[in-house]
Amino acid sequence: MVELKNDAELAVMREAGRVVATALAAVREHAAPGVSLLELDAVAAEMISRAGATSSFLNYHPHFAPTPFPGVICTSVNDVIVHGIPDDYRLRTGDLVSIDCGACLDGFHGDSAISFTIGPPTEADATLIGDTAAALAAGVAAATPGARLGDVSHAVGEVGRAAGYGIPQGFGGHGVGRRMHEDPSVPNEGRPGRGLPLRPGLVIAIEPMFMAGGRDRFVTGPDGWALRTADGSRAAHAEHTVAVTEAGPVVLTAP
Ligand code: MG
Ligand code: MG
């Protein structure tokens, strides 16, 4: 069931989104050669706790995973697409890092992800990260009242396909609210003009994830969480929680 949020609820969700944005900025600031993924997790945990919020990810246990998620952030490095569990891996210059973070404040969740490199990016990484951000921006721009969910999915997928990237099937965006994952599902490809009509009060996470190698195949790691590209190519992920309003889309997880 799709739940629409009223203005008071959207105001609370904006504050939850701000907590996520602040945590992501702190993690990015802290990420450097020699820093471990567990240290980044601790940075996010501290920021979320300091804001009086709780982690949406810690102990989250969806149907596809064998164990509850043990971290506060997902840390997905190089060929890991999404859902990387923070461990003692220490970052190296040239790594492409995707960080996904969720926080719950006053009963409402925010969910957002960023991708960046440790040190200056190669041209290929800069393009992949830039195209993923452009797909997110296109998806956000399509989230207007009167449009349909397929318009958002189409906008995201078109950017990825035009650039020749692979798109993992079965993973994508979702409704956000009192639960981190609500209806509707927001696939990263779709047909324009189809699907749920977008009404003011609808809140969705839009989250393109693209694989540089161009194929759609991915594999699940031995921990049952991390998704990796099957061809070993790099992947990038970007995500915002977005409200559809009378005035147009509003990014709730903007800094
Ligand atoms: Mg997320
Ligand atoms: Mg999400």
PDB file of C-alpha atoms and ligand atoms in Angstrom:
ATOM      1  CA  MET A   1       0.000   0.000   0.000  1.00  0.00           C
ATOM      2  CA  VAL A   2       1.292   3.449  -0.918  1.00  0.00           C
ATOM      3  CA  GLU A   3       1.126   5.922   1.978  1.00  0.00           C
ATOM      4  CA  LEU A   4       1.027   9.638   1.232  1.00  0.00           C
ATOM      5  CA  LYS A   5       2.617  11.997   3.770  1.00  0.00           C
ATOM      6  CA  ASN A   6       1.095  15.275   4.966  1.00  0.00           C
ATOM      7  CA  ASP A   7       3.088  18.496   5.303  1.00  0.00           C
ATOM      8  CA  ALA A   8       3.929  17.917   8.987  1.00  0.00           C
ATOM      9  CA  GLU A   9       5.240  14.426   8.181  1.00  0.00           C
ATOM     10  CA  LEU A  10       7.275  15.783   5.256  1.00  0.00           C
ATOM     11  CA  ALA A  11       8.843  18.335   7.596  1.00  0.00           C
ATOM     12  CA  VAL A  12       9.951  15.528   9.926  1.00  0.00           C
ATOM     13  CA  MET A  13      11.268  13.557   6.936  1.00  0.00           C
ATOM     14  CA  ARG A  14      13.307  16.586   5.841  1.00  0.00           C
ATOM     15  CA  GLU A  15      15.006  16.552   9.258  1.00  0.00           C
ATOM     16  CA  ALA A  16      15.679  12.801   9.000  1.00  0.00           C
ATOM     17  CA  GLY A  17      17.102  13.457   5.534  1.00  0.00           C
ATOM     18  CA  ARG A  18      19.360  16.182   6.903  1.00  0.00           C
ATOM     19  CA  VAL A  19      20.783  13.716   9.448  1.00  0.00           C
ATOM     20  CA  VAL A  20      21.631  11.301   6.620  1.00  0.00           C
ATOM     21  CA  ALA A  21      23.222  14.076   4.538  1.00  0.00           C
ATOM     22  CA  THR A  22      25.337  15.180   7.494  1.00  0.00           C
ATOM     23  CA  ALA A  23      26.488  11.621   8.199  1.00  0.00           C
ATOM     24  CA  LEU A  24      27.399  11.042   4.541  1.00  0.00           C
ATOM     25  CA  ALA A  25      29.378  14.290   4.401  1.00  0.00           C
ATOM     26  CA  ALA A  26      31.304  13.292   7.538  1.00  0.00           C
ATOM     27  CA  VAL A  27      32.082   9.842   6.124  1.00  0.00           C
ATOM     28  CA  ARG A  28      33.302  11.316   2.860  1.00  0.00           C
ATOM     29  CA  GLU A  29      35.461  13.819   4.740  1.00  0.00           C
ATOM     30  CA  HIS A  30      36.993  10.986   6.792  1.00  0.00           C
ATOM     31  CA  ALA A  31      37.620   8.620   3.847  1.00  0.00           C
ATOM     32  CA  ALA A  32      41.342   8.531   2.974  1.00  0.00           C
ATOM     33  CA  PRO A  33      44.069   6.021   2.172  1.00  0.00           C
ATOM     34  CA  GLY A  34      44.623   3.683   5.155  1.00  0.00           C
ATOM     35  CA  VAL A  35      41.223   4.343   6.755  1.00  0.00           C
ATOM     36  CA  SER A  36      39.168   1.180   7.290  1.00  0.00           C
ATOM     37  CA  LEU A  37      35.537   0.685   6.336  1.00  0.00           C
ATOM     38  CA  LEU A  38      34.750  -0.032  10.003  1.00  0.00           C
ATOM     39  CA  GLU A  39      36.171   3.387  10.912  1.00  0.00           C
ATOM     40  CA  LEU A  40      33.833   4.996   8.362  1.00  0.00           C
ATOM     41  CA  ASP A  41      30.947   3.040   9.905  1.00  0.00           C
ATOM     42  CA  ALA A  42      31.869   4.432  13.329  1.00  0.00           C
ATOM     43  CA  VAL A  43      31.893   7.989  11.948  1.00  0.00           C
ATOM     44  CA  ALA A  44      28.359   7.544  10.584  1.00  0.00           C
ATOM     45  CA  ALA A  45      27.176   5.921  13.831  1.00  0.00           C
ATOM     46  CA  GLU A  46      28.496   8.880  15.825  1.00  0.00           C
ATOM     47  CA  MET A  47      26.816  11.472  13.570  1.00  0.00           C
ATOM     48  CA  ILE A  48      23.465   9.660  13.640  1.00  0.00           C
ATOM     49  CA  SER A  49      23.560   9.219  17.406  1.00  0.00           C
ATOM     50  CA  ARG A  50      24.614  12.846  17.978  1.00  0.00           C
ATOM     51  CA  ALA A  51      21.531  13.964  15.989  1.00  0.00           C
ATOM     52  CA  GLY A  52      19.249  11.916  18.265  1.00  0.00           C
ATOM     53  CA  ALA A  53      18.422   9.545  15.410  1.00  0.00           C
ATOM     54  CA  THR A  54      18.858   5.793  14.952  1.00  0.00           C
ATOM     55  CA  SER A  55      20.364   3.799  12.107  1.00  0.00           C
ATOM     56  CA  SER A  56      17.878   2.420   9.593  1.00  0.00           C
ATOM     57  CA  PHE A  57      20.371  -0.215   8.445  1.00  0.00           C
ATOM     58  CA  LEU A  58      21.727  -1.731  11.662  1.00  0.00           C
ATOM     59  CA  ASN A  59      20.067  -5.140  12.194  1.00  0.00           C
ATOM     60  CA  TYR A  60      17.841  -4.636   9.138  1.00  0.00           C
ATOM     61  CA  HIS A  61      16.890  -8.083   7.858  1.00  0.00           C
ATOM     62  CA  PRO A  62      15.185  -8.231   4.439  1.00  0.00           C
ATOM     63  CA  HIS A  63      13.976 -11.493   2.947  1.00  0.00           C
ATOM     64  CA  PHE A  64      16.921 -11.879   0.549  1.00  0.00           C
ATOM     65  CA  ALA A  65      19.636 -11.712   3.227  1.00  0.00           C
ATOM     66  CA  PRO A  66      20.789 -14.610   5.420  1.00  0.00           C
ATOM     67  CA  THR A  67      21.667 -12.394   8.412  1.00  0.00           C
ATOM     68  CA  PRO A  68      20.657  -8.984   9.811  1.00  0.00           C
ATOM     69  CA  PHE A  69      22.836  -6.164   8.424  1.00  0.00           C
ATOM     70  CA  PRO A  70      25.672  -5.556  10.924  1.00  0.00           C
ATOM     71  CA  GLY A  71      26.573  -1.962   9.936  1.00  0.00           C
ATOM     72  CA  VAL A  72      25.246   1.585  10.021  1.00  0.00           C
ATOM     73  CA  ILE A  73      26.329   2.225   6.413  1.00  0.00           C
ATOM     74  CA  CYS A  74      26.836   0.080   3.335  1.00  0.00           C
ATOM     75  CA  THR A  75      30.408   0.415   2.060  1.00  0.00           C
ATOM     76  CA  SER A  76      30.653  -0.811  -1.529  1.00  0.00           C
ATOM     77  CA  VAL A  77      34.182  -0.612  -2.964  1.00  0.00           C
ATOM     78  CA  ASN A  78      35.163  -0.940  -6.661  1.00  0.00           C
ATOM     79  CA  ASP A  79      33.326  -3.973  -8.123  1.00  0.00           C
ATOM     80  CA  VAL A  80      30.822  -4.070  -5.226  1.00  0.00           C
ATOM     81  CA  ILE A  81      27.607  -2.479  -6.503  1.00  0.00           C
ATOM     82  CA  VAL A  82      25.616  -2.083  -3.259  1.00  0.00           C
ATOM     83  CA  HIS A  83      25.145  -3.636   0.233  1.00  0.00           C
ATOM     84  CA  GLY A  84      28.842  -3.994   1.096  1.00  0.00           C
ATOM     85  CA  ILE A  85      29.290  -4.796   4.794  1.00  0.00           C
ATOM     86  CA  PRO A  86      31.846  -2.511   6.513  1.00  0.00           C
ATOM     87  CA  ASP A  87      34.906  -4.573   7.482  1.00  0.00           C
ATOM     88  CA  ASP A  88      38.591  -4.046   8.256  1.00  0.00           C
ATOM     89  CA  TYR A  89      39.502  -3.363   4.600  1.00  0.00           C
ATOM     90  CA  ARG A  90      41.668  -0.238   4.461  1.00  0.00           C
ATOM     91  CA  LEU A  91      41.010   2.205   1.629  1.00  0.00           C
ATOM     92  CA  ARG A  92      43.626   2.715  -1.062  1.00  0.00           C
ATOM     93  CA  THR A  93      44.249   5.552  -3.474  1.00  0.00           C
ATOM     94  CA  GLY A  94      42.132   4.997  -6.569  1.00  0.00           C
ATOM     95  CA  ASP A  95      39.344   3.036  -4.849  1.00  0.00           C
ATOM     96  CA  LEU A  96      35.807   3.861  -6.005  1.00  0.00           C
ATOM     97  CA  VAL A  97      33.665   3.941  -2.861  1.00  0.00           C
ATOM     98  CA  SER A  98      29.869   3.996  -2.608  1.00  0.00           C
ATOM     99  CA  ILE A  99      28.404   4.818   0.809  1.00  0.00           C
ATOM    100  CA  ASP A 100      24.718   4.212   1.522  1.00  0.00           C
ATOM    101  CA  CYS A 101      23.217   5.532   4.767  1.00  0.00           C
ATOM    102  CA  GLY A 102      19.786   5.540   6.384  1.00  0.00           C
ATOM    103  CA  ALA A 103      18.590   7.191   9.577  1.00  0.00           C
ATOM    104  CA  CYS A 104      15.314   7.283  11.473  1.00  0.00           C
ATOM    105  CA  LEU A 105      14.260  10.445  13.316  1.00  0.00           C
ATOM    106  CA  ASP A 106      10.929  10.852  15.137  1.00  0.00           C
ATOM    107  CA  GLY A 107       9.588   7.740  13.408  1.00  0.00           C
ATOM    108  CA  PHE A 108      10.526   8.587   9.828  1.00  0.00           C
ATOM    109  CA  HIS A 109      13.416   7.375   7.688  1.00  0.00           C
ATOM    110  CA  GLY A 110      15.791   9.060   5.264  1.00  0.00           C
ATOM    111  CA  ASP A 111      17.906   7.080   2.779  1.00  0.00           C
ATOM    112  CA  SER A 112      20.722   8.384   0.587  1.00  0.00           C
ATOM    113  CA  ALA A 113      23.934   7.247  -1.100  1.00  0.00           C
ATOM    114  CA  ILE A 114      27.025   8.850  -2.638  1.00  0.00           C
ATOM    115  CA  SER A 115      29.958   7.577  -4.717  1.00  0.00           C
ATOM    116  CA  PHE A 116      33.464   9.053  -4.828  1.00  0.00           C
ATOM    117  CA  THR A 117      37.080   8.021  -5.259  1.00  0.00           C
ATOM    118  CA  ILE A 118      39.978   8.019  -2.833  1.00  0.00           C
ATOM    119  CA  GLY A 119      42.250  10.610  -4.411  1.00  0.00           C
ATOM    120  CA  PRO A 120      41.654  11.990  -7.900  1.00  0.00           C
ATOM    121  CA  PRO A 121      39.421   9.778 -10.107  1.00  0.00           C
ATOM    122  CA  THR A 122      40.502   8.195 -13.359  1.00  0.00           C
ATOM    123  CA  GLU A 123      38.620   9.574 -16.342  1.00  0.00           C
ATOM    124  CA  ALA A 124      36.521   6.382 -16.470  1.00  0.00           C
ATOM    125  CA  ASP A 125      35.586   6.604 -12.768  1.00  0.00           C
ATOM    126  CA  ALA A 126      34.772  10.316 -13.039  1.00  0.00           C
ATOM    127  CA  THR A 127      32.469   9.557 -15.978  1.00  0.00           C
ATOM    128  CA  LEU A 128      30.769   6.626 -14.216  1.00  0.00           C
ATOM    129  CA  ILE A 129      30.198   8.634 -11.034  1.00  0.00           C
ATOM    130  CA  GLY A 130      29.048  11.680 -13.000  1.00  0.00           C
ATOM    131  CA  ASP A 131      26.616   9.663 -15.122  1.00  0.00           C
ATOM    132  CA  THR A 132      25.156   7.997 -12.013  1.00  0.00           C
ATOM    133  CA  ALA A 133      24.608  11.413 -10.436  1.00  0.00           C
ATOM    134  CA  ALA A 134      23.069  12.648 -13.714  1.00  0.00           C
ATOM    135  CA  ALA A 135      20.673   9.668 -13.731  1.00  0.00           C
ATOM    136  CA  LEU A 136      19.639  10.493 -10.166  1.00  0.00           C
ATOM    137  CA  ALA A 137      19.056  14.137 -11.136  1.00  0.00           C
ATOM    138  CA  ALA A 138      16.981  13.026 -14.144  1.00  0.00           C
ATOM    139  CA  GLY A 139      14.902  10.724 -11.937  1.00  0.00           C
ATOM    140  CA  VAL A 140      14.331  13.492  -9.394  1.00  0.00           C
ATOM    141  CA  ALA A 141      13.314  15.943 -12.136  1.00  0.00           C
ATOM    142  CA  ALA A 142      10.751  13.422 -13.423  1.00  0.00           C
ATOM    143  CA  ALA A 143       9.095  13.062  -9.984  1.00  0.00           C
ATOM    144  CA  THR A 144       6.455  15.723 -10.578  1.00  0.00           C
ATOM    145  CA  PRO A 145       2.736  15.555  -9.721  1.00  0.00           C
ATOM    146  CA  GLY A 146       0.814  14.195 -12.691  1.00  0.00           C
ATOM    147  CA  ALA A 147       3.732  12.130 -13.968  1.00  0.00           C
ATOM    148  CA  ARG A 148       3.872   8.380 -13.424  1.00  0.00           C
ATOM    149  CA  LEU A 149       6.357   6.101 -11.729  1.00  0.00           C
ATOM    150  CA  GLY A 150       7.451   4.761 -15.126  1.00  0.00           C
ATOM    151  CA  ASP A 151       8.594   8.276 -16.046  1.00  0.00           C
ATOM    152  CA  VAL A 152      11.015   8.277 -13.103  1.00  0.00           C
ATOM    153  CA  SER A 153      12.304   4.779 -13.885  1.00  0.00           C
ATOM    154  CA  HIS A 154      12.643   5.610 -17.568  1.00  0.00           C
ATOM    155  CA  ALA A 155      14.573   8.818 -16.844  1.00  0.00           C
ATOM    156  CA  VAL A 156      17.065   6.922 -14.672  1.00  0.00           C
ATOM    157  CA  GLY A 157      17.508   3.956 -17.014  1.00  0.00           C
ATOM    158  CA  GLU A 158      17.843   6.046 -20.142  1.00  0.00           C
ATOM    159  CA  VAL A 159      20.942   7.829 -18.790  1.00  0.00           C
ATOM    160  CA  GLY A 160      22.573   4.508 -17.861  1.00  0.00           C
ATOM    161  CA  ARG A 161      21.777   2.729 -21.107  1.00  0.00           C
ATOM    162  CA  ALA A 162      22.819   5.700 -23.265  1.00  0.00           C
ATOM    163  CA  ALA A 163      26.228   5.542 -21.592  1.00  0.00           C
ATOM    164  CA  GLY A 164      26.444   1.769 -22.136  1.00  0.00           C
ATOM    165  CA  TYR A 165      26.309   0.673 -18.482  1.00  0.00           C
ATOM    166  CA  GLY A 166      24.886  -2.492 -17.006  1.00  0.00           C
ATOM    167  CA  ILE A 167      21.932  -2.187 -14.602  1.00  0.00           C
ATOM    168  CA  PRO A 168      21.361  -4.929 -11.979  1.00  0.00           C
ATOM    169  CA  GLN A 169      17.808  -6.197 -12.242  1.00  0.00           C
ATOM    170  CA  GLY A 170      15.677  -6.585  -9.128  1.00  0.00           C
ATOM    171  CA  PHE A 171      17.346  -3.800  -7.130  1.00  0.00           C
ATOM    172  CA  GLY A 172      16.380  -0.138  -7.180  1.00  0.00           C
ATOM    173  CA  GLY A 173      14.405   2.563  -5.430  1.00  0.00           C
ATOM    174  CA  HIS A 174      11.403   2.315  -3.120  1.00  0.00           C
ATOM    175  CA  GLY A 175       8.882   4.214  -1.076  1.00  0.00           C
ATOM    176  CA  VAL A 176      10.237   5.680   2.197  1.00  0.00           C
ATOM    177  CA  GLY A 177       8.376   6.722   5.341  1.00  0.00           C
ATOM    178  CA  ARG A 178       7.696   5.057   8.670  1.00  0.00           C
ATOM    179  CA  ARG A 179       9.580   2.121   7.182  1.00  0.00           C
ATOM    180  CA  MET A 180      12.783   2.407   5.171  1.00  0.00           C
ATOM    181  CA  HIS A 181      11.376   0.220   2.389  1.00  0.00           C
ATOM    182  CA  GLU A 182       7.738   0.878   1.529  1.00  0.00           C
ATOM    183  CA  ASP A 183       5.632   0.608  -1.602  1.00  0.00           C
ATOM    184  CA  PRO A 184       6.041   1.446  -4.378  1.00  0.00           C
ATOM    185  CA  SER A 185       9.108  -0.230  -5.841  1.00  0.00           C
ATOM    186  CA  VAL A 186      11.005   2.192  -8.115  1.00  0.00           C
ATOM    187  CA  PRO A 187      12.942   0.172 -10.726  1.00  0.00           C
ATOM    188  CA  ASN A 188      15.953   1.709 -12.461  1.00  0.00           C
ATOM    189  CA  GLU A 189      14.361   1.134 -15.875  1.00  0.00           C
ATOM    190  CA  GLY A 190      10.792   1.580 -17.012  1.00  0.00           C
ATOM    191  CA  ARG A 191       8.307   2.658 -19.601  1.00  0.00           C
ATOM    192  CA  PRO A 192       7.296   6.316 -19.666  1.00  0.00           C
ATOM    193  CA  GLY A 193       3.635   7.069 -19.022  1.00  0.00           C
ATOM    194  CA  ARG A 194       3.091   3.773 -17.176  1.00  0.00           C
ATOM    195  CA  GLY A 195       2.672   2.830 -13.548  1.00  0.00           C
ATOM    196  CA  LEU A 196       1.505   4.601 -10.405  1.00  0.00           C
ATOM    197  CA  PRO A 197       0.419   8.238 -10.872  1.00  0.00           C
ATOM    198  CA  LEU A 198       2.646  10.483  -8.730  1.00  0.00           C
ATOM    199  CA  ARG A 199       0.589  12.444  -6.212  1.00  0.00           C
ATOM    200  CA  PRO A 200       1.717  15.117  -3.747  1.00  0.00           C
ATOM    201  CA  GLY A 201       2.814  13.440  -0.514  1.00  0.00           C
ATOM    202  CA  LEU A 202       4.419  10.446  -2.204  1.00  0.00           C
ATOM    203  CA  VAL A 203       7.991   9.939  -0.932  1.00  0.00           C
ATOM    204  CA  ILE A 204      10.376   7.691  -2.854  1.00  0.00           C
ATOM    205  CA  ALA A 205      14.049   6.842  -2.777  1.00  0.00           C
ATOM    206  CA  ILE A 206      15.506   7.048  -6.279  1.00  0.00           C
ATOM    207  CA  GLU A 207      18.770   5.118  -6.529  1.00  0.00           C
ATOM    208  CA  PRO A 208      20.550   4.446  -9.824  1.00  0.00           C
ATOM    209  CA  MET A 209      23.325   1.851  -9.670  1.00  0.00           C
ATOM    210  CA  PHE A 210      25.385   1.359 -12.822  1.00  0.00           C
ATOM    211  CA  MET A 211      28.039  -1.185 -13.795  1.00  0.00           C
ATOM    212  CA  ALA A 212      30.847   0.101 -16.016  1.00  0.00           C
ATOM    213  CA  GLY A 213      31.328  -3.202 -17.858  1.00  0.00           C
ATOM    214  CA  GLY A 214      27.993  -2.838 -19.624  1.00  0.00           C
ATOM    215  CA  ARG A 215      26.551  -6.227 -18.748  1.00  0.00           C
ATOM    216  CA  ASP A 216      23.613  -6.696 -16.367  1.00  0.00           C
ATOM    217  CA  ARG A 217      25.011  -9.749 -14.598  1.00  0.00           C
ATOM    218  CA  PHE A 218      25.942  -9.536 -10.929  1.00  0.00           C
ATOM    219  CA  VAL A 219      26.843 -12.040  -8.216  1.00  0.00           C
ATOM    220  CA  THR A 220      26.027 -12.113  -4.517  1.00  0.00           C
ATOM    221  CA  GLY A 221      29.044 -12.373  -2.219  1.00  0.00           C
ATOM    222  CA  PRO A 222      29.590 -15.164   0.319  1.00  0.00           C
ATOM    223  CA  ASP A 223      28.136 -12.978   3.123  1.00  0.00           C
ATOM    224  CA  GLY A 224      24.803 -12.990   1.268  1.00  0.00           C
ATOM    225  CA  TRP A 225      24.717  -9.189   1.171  1.00  0.00           C
ATOM    226  CA  ALA A 226      27.312  -7.631  -1.140  1.00  0.00           C
ATOM    227  CA  LEU A 227      26.352  -7.518  -4.817  1.00  0.00           C
ATOM    228  CA  ARG A 228      29.340  -7.545  -7.163  1.00  0.00           C
ATOM    229  CA  THR A 229      29.592  -7.055 -10.898  1.00  0.00           C
ATOM    230  CA  ALA A 230      30.019 -10.460 -12.560  1.00  0.00           C
ATOM    231  CA  ASP A 231      32.710  -9.099 -14.903  1.00  0.00           C
ATOM    232  CA  GLY A 232      34.733  -7.409 -12.136  1.00  0.00           C
ATOM    233  CA  SER A 233      34.097  -3.938 -13.554  1.00  0.00           C
ATOM    234  CA  ARG A 234      33.466  -1.008 -11.234  1.00  0.00           C
ATOM    235  CA  ALA A 235      30.042   0.183 -10.162  1.00  0.00           C
ATOM    236  CA  ALA A 236      28.633   3.444  -8.793  1.00  0.00           C
ATOM    237  CA  HIS A 237      25.504   4.181  -6.766  1.00  0.00           C
ATOM    238  CA  ALA A 238      23.694   7.428  -5.962  1.00  0.00           C
ATOM    239  CA  GLU A 239      20.486   7.917  -3.992  1.00  0.00           C
ATOM    240  CA  HIS A 240      18.180  10.590  -2.618  1.00  0.00           C
ATOM    241  CA  THR A 241      14.893  10.450  -0.741  1.00  0.00           C
ATOM    242  CA  VAL A 242      12.502  12.647  -2.726  1.00  0.00           C
ATOM    243  CA  ALA A 243       9.033  14.033  -1.962  1.00  0.00           C
ATOM    244  CA  VAL A 244       6.516  14.721  -4.709  1.00  0.00           C
ATOM    245  CA  THR A 245       4.867  18.069  -3.862  1.00  0.00           C
ATOM    246  CA  GLU A 246       2.489  20.501  -5.590  1.00  0.00           C
ATOM    247  CA  ALA A 247       5.550  22.682  -6.202  1.00  0.00           C
ATOM    248  CA  GLY A 248       7.513  19.803  -7.761  1.00  0.00           C
ATOM    249  CA  PRO A 249      10.086  17.320  -6.432  1.00  0.00           C
ATOM    250  CA  VAL A 250      11.804  18.148  -3.127  1.00  0.00           C
ATOM    251  CA  VAL A 251      15.040  16.326  -2.225  1.00  0.00           C
ATOM    252  CA  LEU A 252      14.661  15.488   1.480  1.00  0.00           C
ATOM    253  CA  THR A 253      18.241  14.201   1.832  1.00  0.00           C
ATOM    254  CA  ALA A 254      19.883  17.337   0.403  1.00  0.00           C
ATOM    255  CA  PRO A 255      22.676  18.684   2.610  1.00  0.00           C
TER     256      PRO A 255
HETATM  257 MG    MG B   1      20.061   3.560   0.531  1.00  0.00          MG
HETATM  258 MG    MG B   2      17.286   2.870  -0.664  1.00  0.00          MG
END
